Every structure is written in C-alpha cells, then in structure tokens.
C-alpha cells in the first residue's frame, strides 16, 4: 500500500496540523517532538506535548488507524515502557 503525506506546519498546534493533513487527503500523519536540526527527544510526558495530547492523537477517530513512529531518547527497555504506556491508553 502506498502512503503519501507531506511536511505541514505545526505552528497552530498538532490538532490543526492533523486537520490540514485530512483536508489535503493525506493518508499518512507524522509529527516529531523536536527540531531535527538540534535538541534531543524527550521521554513521554516530559516534553512539550505530554501524555494527554498523545493519547488524544492516538485515539482520534480519523487518526487512530494510522501508523505512528515513536521517537524517544531511550534504549530498548525504555522503548518498551513507552510503547506499553501508549498501548495501555489506546481505546479498543
């Protein structure tokens, strides 16, 4: 399956960014918690976005079936904890 998306501005927030993606019929939505040119990714709930916002995104009706990429500054054990945290907050 071909997934197509593009870079969208997050200046108006991630919800607006998602709505922009939907408005152009993009079927892929990705956002990053840091500037790729500098800085470091933060653990979930320690950065600017926070767990509540991530839970809203992964449970949003128009986004919940899309693939997500989780970028955190962890090693495998830390990845496992953060993946479990999101899975435990995903509404079936």
mmCIF file of N, CA and C in Angstrom:
data_model
loop_
_atom_site.group_PDB
_atom_site.id
_atom_site.type_symbol
_atom_site.label_atom_id
_atom_site.label_comp_id
_atom_site.label_asym_id
_atom_site.label_seq_id
_atom_site.Cartn_x
_atom_site.Cartn_y
_atom_site.Cartn_z
ATOM 1 N N UNK A 1 0.839 -1.173 0.000
ATOM 2 C CA UNK A 1 0.000 0.000 0.000
ATOM 3 C C UNK A 1 0.889 1.242 0.000
ATOM 4 N N UNK A 2 0.541 2.219 -0.773
ATOM 5 C CA UNK A 2 1.271 3.474 -0.859
ATOM 6 C C UNK A 2 0.687 4.465 0.130
ATOM 7 N N UNK A 3 1.531 5.022 0.996
ATOM 8 C CA UNK A 3 1.111 6.064 1.934
ATOM 9 C C UNK A 3 1.781 7.357 1.517
ATOM 10 N N UNK A 4 0.997 8.417 1.423
ATOM 11 C CA UNK A 4 1.535 9.693 0.972
ATOM 12 C C UNK A 4 1.192 10.773 1.985
ATOM 13 N N UNK A 5 2.182 11.554 2.348
ATOM 14 C CA UNK A 5 1.993 12.690 3.244
ATOM 15 C C UNK A 5 2.988 13.765 2.846
ATOM 16 N N UNK A 6 3.024 14.838 3.592
ATOM 17 C CA UNK A 6 3.964 15.915 3.305
ATOM 18 C C UNK A 6 4.262 16.661 4.597
ATOM 19 N N UNK A 7 5.227 17.549 4.560
ATOM 20 C CA UNK A 7 5.553 18.365 5.717
ATOM 21 C C UNK A 7 4.464 19.420 5.882
ATOM 22 N N UNK A 8 3.916 19.523 7.073
ATOM 23 C CA UNK A 8 2.913 20.537 7.377
ATOM 24 C C UNK A 8 3.372 21.342 8.582
ATOM 25 N N UNK A 9 2.980 22.589 8.642
ATOM 26 C CA UNK A 9 3.350 23.446 9.763
ATOM 27 C C UNK A 9 2.616 23.029 11.033
ATOM 28 N N UNK A 10 3.329 23.051 12.148
ATOM 29 C CA UNK A 10 2.705 22.777 13.444
ATOM 30 C C UNK A 10 2.531 24.062 14.250
ATOM 31 N N UNK A 11 2.701 25.213 13.594
ATOM 32 C CA UNK A 11 2.629 26.497 14.295
ATOM 33 C C UNK A 11 1.282 26.721 14.977
ATOM 34 N N UNK A 12 0.210 26.170 14.425
ATOM 35 C CA UNK A 12 -1.125 26.345 15.016
ATOM 36 C C UNK A 12 -1.511 25.161 15.896
ATOM 37 N N UNK A 13 -0.579 24.256 16.166
ATOM 38 C CA UNK A 13 -0.837 23.110 17.028
ATOM 39 C C UNK A 13 -1.022 21.838 16.222
ATOM 40 N N UNK A 14 -0.922 20.711 16.936
ATOM 41 C CA UNK A 14 -0.977 19.414 16.268
ATOM 42 C C UNK A 14 -2.373 19.050 15.786
ATOM 43 N N UNK A 15 -3.406 19.511 16.479
ATOM 44 C CA UNK A 15 -4.761 19.233 16.005
ATOM 45 C C UNK A 15 -4.990 19.925 14.661
ATOM 46 N N UNK A 16 -4.574 21.186 14.554
ATOM 47 C CA UNK A 16 -4.700 21.910 13.282
ATOM 48 C C UNK A 16 -3.866 21.232 12.199
ATOM 49 N N UNK A 17 -2.713 20.723 12.575
ATOM 50 C CA UNK A 17 -1.856 20.026 11.617
ATOM 51 C C UNK A 17 -2.558 18.771 11.090
ATOM 52 N N UNK A 18 -3.196 18.028 11.978
ATOM 53 C CA UNK A 18 -3.954 16.847 11.564
ATOM 54 C C UNK A 18 -5.110 17.205 10.656
ATOM 55 N N UNK A 19 -5.804 18.284 10.983
ATOM 56 C CA UNK A 19 -6.920 18.730 10.138
ATOM 57 C C UNK A 19 -6.413 19.143 8.759
ATOM 58 N N UNK A 20 -5.247 19.782 8.715
ATOM 59 C CA UNK A 20 -4.654 20.141 7.424
ATOM 60 C C UNK A 20 -4.343 18.888 6.610
ATOM 61 N N UNK A 21 -3.806 17.863 7.264
ATOM 62 C CA UNK A 21 -3.496 16.609 6.564
ATOM 63 C C UNK A 21 -4.766 15.992 5.989
ATOM 64 N N UNK A 22 -5.830 15.985 6.785
ATOM 65 C CA UNK A 22 -7.108 15.436 6.325
ATOM 66 C C UNK A 22 -7.649 16.251 5.155
ATOM 67 N N UNK A 23 -7.508 17.579 5.229
ATOM 68 C CA UNK A 23 -8.071 18.445 4.185
ATOM 69 C C UNK A 23 -7.411 18.239 2.823
ATOM 70 N N UNK A 24 -6.175 17.749 2.801
ATOM 71 C CA UNK A 24 -5.493 17.513 1.519
ATOM 72 C C UNK A 24 -5.477 16.027 1.153
ATOM 73 N N UNK A 25 -6.279 15.236 1.877
ATOM 74 C CA UNK A 25 -6.404 13.798 1.624
ATOM 75 C C UNK A 25 -5.101 13.027 1.817
ATOM 76 N N UNK A 26 -4.238 13.518 2.694
ATOM 77 C CA UNK A 26 -3.037 12.755 3.033
ATOM 78 C C UNK A 26 -3.465 11.536 3.833
ATOM 79 N N UNK A 27 -2.861 10.398 3.574
ATOM 80 C CA UNK A 27 -3.227 9.203 4.337
ATOM 81 C C UNK A 27 -2.130 8.791 5.311
ATOM 82 N N UNK A 28 -1.169 9.674 5.514
ATOM 83 C CA UNK A 28 -0.114 9.452 6.490
ATOM 84 C C UNK A 28 0.038 10.710 7.322
ATOM 85 N N UNK A 29 0.178 10.529 8.628
ATOM 86 C CA UNK A 29 0.332 11.670 9.522
ATOM 87 C C UNK A 29 1.506 11.382 10.442
ATOM 88 N N UNK A 30 2.500 12.233 10.411
ATOM 89 C CA UNK A 30 3.649 12.072 11.299
ATOM 90 C C UNK A 30 3.965 13.419 11.922
ATOM 91 N N UNK A 31 4.303 13.394 13.190
ATOM 92 C CA UNK A 31 4.800 14.615 13.797
ATOM 93 C C UNK A 31 5.975 14.262 14.682
ATOM 94 N N UNK A 32 6.834 15.229 14.884
ATOM 95 C CA UNK A 32 8.065 14.993 15.623
ATOM 96 C C UNK A 32 8.094 15.920 16.823
ATOM 97 N N UNK A 33 8.610 15.425 17.925
ATOM 98 C CA UNK A 33 8.604 16.184 19.166
ATOM 99 C C UNK A 33 9.821 17.083 19.315
ATOM 100 N N UNK A 34 10.623 17.167 18.302
ATOM 101 C CA UNK A 34 11.807 18.015 18.380
ATOM 102 C C UNK A 34 12.176 18.498 16.989
ATOM 103 N N UNK A 35 12.995 19.500 16.958
ATOM 104 C CA UNK A 35 13.538 20.014 15.720
ATOM 105 C C UNK A 35 14.623 19.043 15.254
ATOM 106 N N UNK A 36 14.532 18.518 14.017
ATOM 107 C CA UNK A 36 15.540 17.557 13.560
ATOM 108 C C UNK A 36 16.940 18.151 13.449
ATOM 109 N N UNK A 37 17.063 19.468 13.497
ATOM 110 C CA UNK A 37 18.365 20.108 13.383
ATOM 111 C C UNK A 37 19.069 20.262 14.736
ATOM 112 N N UNK A 38 18.395 19.965 15.816
ATOM 113 C CA UNK A 38 19.031 20.137 17.120
ATOM 114 C C UNK A 38 18.117 19.699 18.245
ATOM 115 N N UNK A 39 18.646 19.693 19.420
ATOM 116 C CA UNK A 39 17.849 19.280 20.568
ATOM 117 C C UNK A 39 17.751 17.772 20.655
ATOM 118 N N UNK A 40 17.161 17.310 21.721
ATOM 119 C CA UNK A 40 17.001 15.870 21.915
ATOM 120 C C UNK A 40 15.543 15.554 22.168
ATOM 121 N N UNK A 41 15.129 14.390 21.742
ATOM 122 C CA UNK A 41 13.775 13.931 22.035
ATOM 123 C C UNK A 41 13.643 13.740 23.539
ATOM 124 N N UNK A 42 12.432 13.909 24.039
ATOM 125 C CA UNK A 42 12.153 13.749 25.466
ATOM 126 C C UNK A 42 11.328 12.493 25.688
ATOM 127 N N UNK A 43 11.412 11.958 26.904
ATOM 128 C CA UNK A 43 10.527 10.864 27.278
ATOM 129 C C UNK A 43 9.090 11.360 27.231
ATOM 130 N N UNK A 44 8.149 10.444 27.013
ATOM 131 C CA UNK A 44 6.734 10.814 27.022
ATOM 132 C C UNK A 44 6.412 11.471 28.352
ATOM 133 N N UNK A 45 5.666 12.534 28.287
ATOM 134 C CA UNK A 45 5.196 13.305 29.440
ATOM 135 C C UNK A 45 6.288 14.176 30.055
ATOM 136 N N UNK A 46 7.436 14.293 29.395
ATOM 137 C CA UNK A 46 8.482 15.182 29.887
ATOM 138 C C UNK A 46 8.814 16.275 28.874
ATOM 139 N N UNK A 47 8.184 16.222 27.715
ATOM 140 C CA UNK A 47 8.439 17.224 26.690
ATOM 141 C C UNK A 47 7.288 18.208 26.594
ATOM 142 N N UNK A 48 7.176 18.856 25.463
ATOM 143 C CA UNK A 48 6.142 19.876 25.255
ATOM 144 C C UNK A 48 4.757 19.288 25.004
ATOM 145 N N UNK A 49 4.685 18.096 24.460
ATOM 146 C CA UNK A 49 3.392 17.548 24.057
ATOM 147 C C UNK A 49 2.665 16.923 25.235
ATOM 148 N N UNK A 50 3.270 16.043 25.954
ATOM 149 C CA UNK A 50 2.645 15.419 27.115
ATOM 150 C C UNK A 50 1.786 14.216 26.765
ATOM 151 N N UNK A 51 1.557 13.380 27.765
ATOM 152 C CA UNK A 51 0.812 12.143 27.571
ATOM 153 C C UNK A 51 -0.626 12.403 27.148
ATOM 154 N N UNK A 52 -1.301 13.365 27.765
ATOM 155 C CA UNK A 52 -2.705 13.623 27.426
ATOM 156 C C UNK A 52 -2.873 13.962 25.951
ATOM 157 N N UNK A 53 -1.973 14.782 25.415
ATOM 158 C CA UNK A 53 -2.057 15.150 23.998
ATOM 159 C C UNK A 53 -1.793 13.941 23.103
ATOM 160 N N UNK A 54 -0.807 13.127 23.444
ATOM 161 C CA UNK A 54 -0.523 11.933 22.648
ATOM 162 C C UNK A 54 -1.686 10.956 22.680
ATOM 163 N N UNK A 55 -2.306 10.798 23.848
ATOM 164 C CA UNK A 55 -3.468 9.911 23.966
ATOM 165 C C UNK A 55 -4.611 10.432 23.102
ATOM 166 N N UNK A 56 -4.794 11.755 23.059
ATOM 167 C CA UNK A 56 -5.830 12.337 22.196
ATOM 168 C C UNK A 56 -5.563 12.037 20.732
ATOM 169 N N UNK A 57 -4.306 12.101 20.325
ATOM 170 C CA UNK A 57 -3.945 11.833 18.932
ATOM 171 C C UNK A 57 -4.167 10.361 18.588
ATOM 172 N N UNK A 58 -3.672 9.444 19.419
ATOM 173 C CA UNK A 58 -3.778 8.023 19.065
ATOM 174 C C UNK A 58 -5.204 7.504 19.138
ATOM 175 N N UNK A 59 -6.087 8.236 19.825
ATOM 176 C CA UNK A 59 -7.485 7.818 19.930
ATOM 177 C C UNK A 59 -8.425 8.651 19.064
ATOM 178 N N UNK A 60 -7.887 9.617 18.321
ATOM 179 C CA UNK A 60 -8.721 10.451 17.453
ATOM 180 C C UNK A 60 -9.324 9.565 16.359
ATOM 181 N N UNK A 61 -10.635 9.676 16.119
ATOM 182 C CA UNK A 61 -11.292 8.786 15.145
ATOM 183 C C UNK A 61 -10.651 8.783 13.758
ATOM 184 N N UNK A 62 -10.127 9.910 13.315
ATOM 185 C CA UNK A 62 -9.550 9.963 11.975
ATOM 186 C C UNK A 62 -8.060 9.614 11.953
ATOM 187 N N UNK A 63 -7.463 9.429 13.106
ATOM 188 C CA UNK A 63 -6.033 9.134 13.164
ATOM 189 C C UNK A 63 -5.725 7.772 13.771
ATOM 190 N N UNK A 64 -6.659 7.202 14.503
ATOM 191 C CA UNK A 64 -6.389 6.022 15.334
ATOM 192 C C UNK A 64 -5.946 4.785 14.555
ATOM 193 N N UNK A 65 -6.236 4.692 13.275
ATOM 194 C CA UNK A 65 -5.832 3.523 12.491
ATOM 195 C C UNK A 65 -4.597 3.773 11.633
ATOM 196 N N UNK A 66 -3.970 4.922 11.810
ATOM 197 C CA UNK A 66 -2.766 5.245 11.049
ATOM 198 C C UNK A 66 -1.524 4.777 11.806
ATOM 199 N N UNK A 67 -0.462 4.473 11.085
ATOM 200 C CA UNK A 67 0.779 4.093 11.775
ATOM 201 C C UNK A 67 1.419 5.314 12.429
ATOM 202 N N UNK A 68 2.069 5.091 13.549
ATOM 203 C CA UNK A 68 2.777 6.160 14.250
ATOM 204 C C UNK A 68 4.221 5.744 14.459
ATOM 205 N N UNK A 69 5.112 6.711 14.463
ATOM 206 C CA UNK A 69 6.519 6.480 14.778
ATOM 207 C C UNK A 69 6.787 7.165 16.108
ATOM 208 N N UNK A 70 7.273 6.410 17.066
ATOM 209 C CA UNK A 70 7.567 6.944 18.387
ATOM 210 C C UNK A 70 9.060 7.194 18.488
ATOM 211 N N UNK A 71 9.430 8.446 18.692
ATOM 212 C CA UNK A 71 10.845 8.788 18.827
ATOM 213 C C UNK A 71 11.089 9.276 20.246
ATOM 214 N N UNK A 72 11.885 8.535 20.983
ATOM 215 C CA UNK A 72 12.237 8.903 22.352
ATOM 216 C C UNK A 72 13.724 8.653 22.555
ATOM 217 N N UNK A 73 14.308 9.205 23.615
ATOM 218 C CA UNK A 73 15.752 9.082 23.814
ATOM 219 C C UNK A 73 16.160 7.825 24.568
ATOM 220 N N UNK A 74 15.410 6.767 24.445
ATOM 221 C CA UNK A 74 15.631 5.568 25.246
ATOM 222 C C UNK A 74 16.401 4.485 24.509
ATOM 223 N N UNK A 75 16.733 3.458 25.259
ATOM 224 C CA UNK A 75 17.230 2.197 24.723
ATOM 225 C C UNK A 75 16.044 1.240 24.705
ATOM 226 N N UNK A 76 16.254 -0.021 24.386
ATOM 227 C CA UNK A 76 15.149 -0.963 24.214
ATOM 228 C C UNK A 76 14.216 -1.033 25.416
ATOM 229 N N UNK A 77 14.737 -1.082 26.632
ATOM 230 C CA UNK A 77 13.864 -1.165 27.814
ATOM 231 C C UNK A 77 12.979 0.073 27.918
ATOM 232 N N UNK A 78 13.541 1.234 27.645
ATOM 233 C CA UNK A 78 12.761 2.474 27.674
ATOM 234 C C UNK A 78 11.714 2.508 26.579
ATOM 235 N N UNK A 79 12.076 2.026 25.392
ATOM 236 C CA UNK A 79 11.099 1.945 24.304
ATOM 237 C C UNK A 79 9.927 1.072 24.723
ATOM 238 N N UNK A 80 10.233 -0.069 25.327
ATOM 239 C CA UNK A 80 9.180 -0.997 25.740
ATOM 240 C C UNK A 80 8.232 -0.335 26.729
ATOM 241 N N UNK A 81 8.770 0.435 27.667
ATOM 242 C CA UNK A 81 7.929 1.119 28.655
ATOM 243 C C UNK A 81 7.027 2.152 27.986
ATOM 244 N N UNK A 82 7.573 2.916 27.056
ATOM 245 C CA UNK A 82 6.778 3.963 26.425
ATOM 246 C C UNK A 82 5.748 3.383 25.458
ATOM 247 N N UNK A 83 6.096 2.314 24.765
ATOM 248 C CA UNK A 83 5.122 1.638 23.905
ATOM 249 C C UNK A 83 3.991 1.083 24.757
ATOM 250 N N UNK A 84 4.329 0.461 25.887
ATOM 251 C CA UNK A 84 3.300 -0.070 26.791
ATOM 252 C C UNK A 84 2.420 1.055 27.324
ATOM 253 N N UNK A 85 3.013 2.195 27.650
ATOM 254 C CA UNK A 85 2.252 3.340 28.146
ATOM 255 C C UNK A 85 1.210 3.780 27.125
ATOM 256 N N UNK A 86 1.606 3.879 25.856
ATOM 257 C CA UNK A 86 0.655 4.282 24.821
ATOM 258 C C UNK A 86 -0.376 3.194 24.555
ATOM 259 N N UNK A 87 0.057 1.939 24.504
ATOM 260 C CA UNK A 87 -0.899 0.846 24.278
ATOM 261 C C UNK A 87 -1.931 0.774 25.397
ATOM 262 N N UNK A 88 -1.516 1.027 26.634
ATOM 263 C CA UNK A 88 -2.445 1.000 27.764
ATOM 264 C C UNK A 88 -3.453 2.140 27.710
ATOM 265 N N UNK A 89 -3.143 3.187 26.952
ATOM 266 C CA UNK A 89 -4.045 4.327 26.821
ATOM 267 C C UNK A 89 -4.808 4.333 25.503
ATOM 268 N N UNK A 90 -4.602 3.295 24.670
ATOM 269 C CA UNK A 90 -5.299 3.194 23.389
ATOM 270 C C UNK A 90 -6.668 2.577 23.626
ATOM 271 N N UNK A 91 -7.713 3.262 23.195
ATOM 272 C CA UNK A 91 -9.076 2.767 23.378
ATOM 273 C C UNK A 91 -9.396 1.756 22.297
ATOM 274 N N UNK A 92 -9.737 0.547 22.699
ATOM 275 C CA UNK A 92 -10.076 -0.515 21.737
ATOM 276 C C UNK A 92 -11.415 -0.241 21.086
#
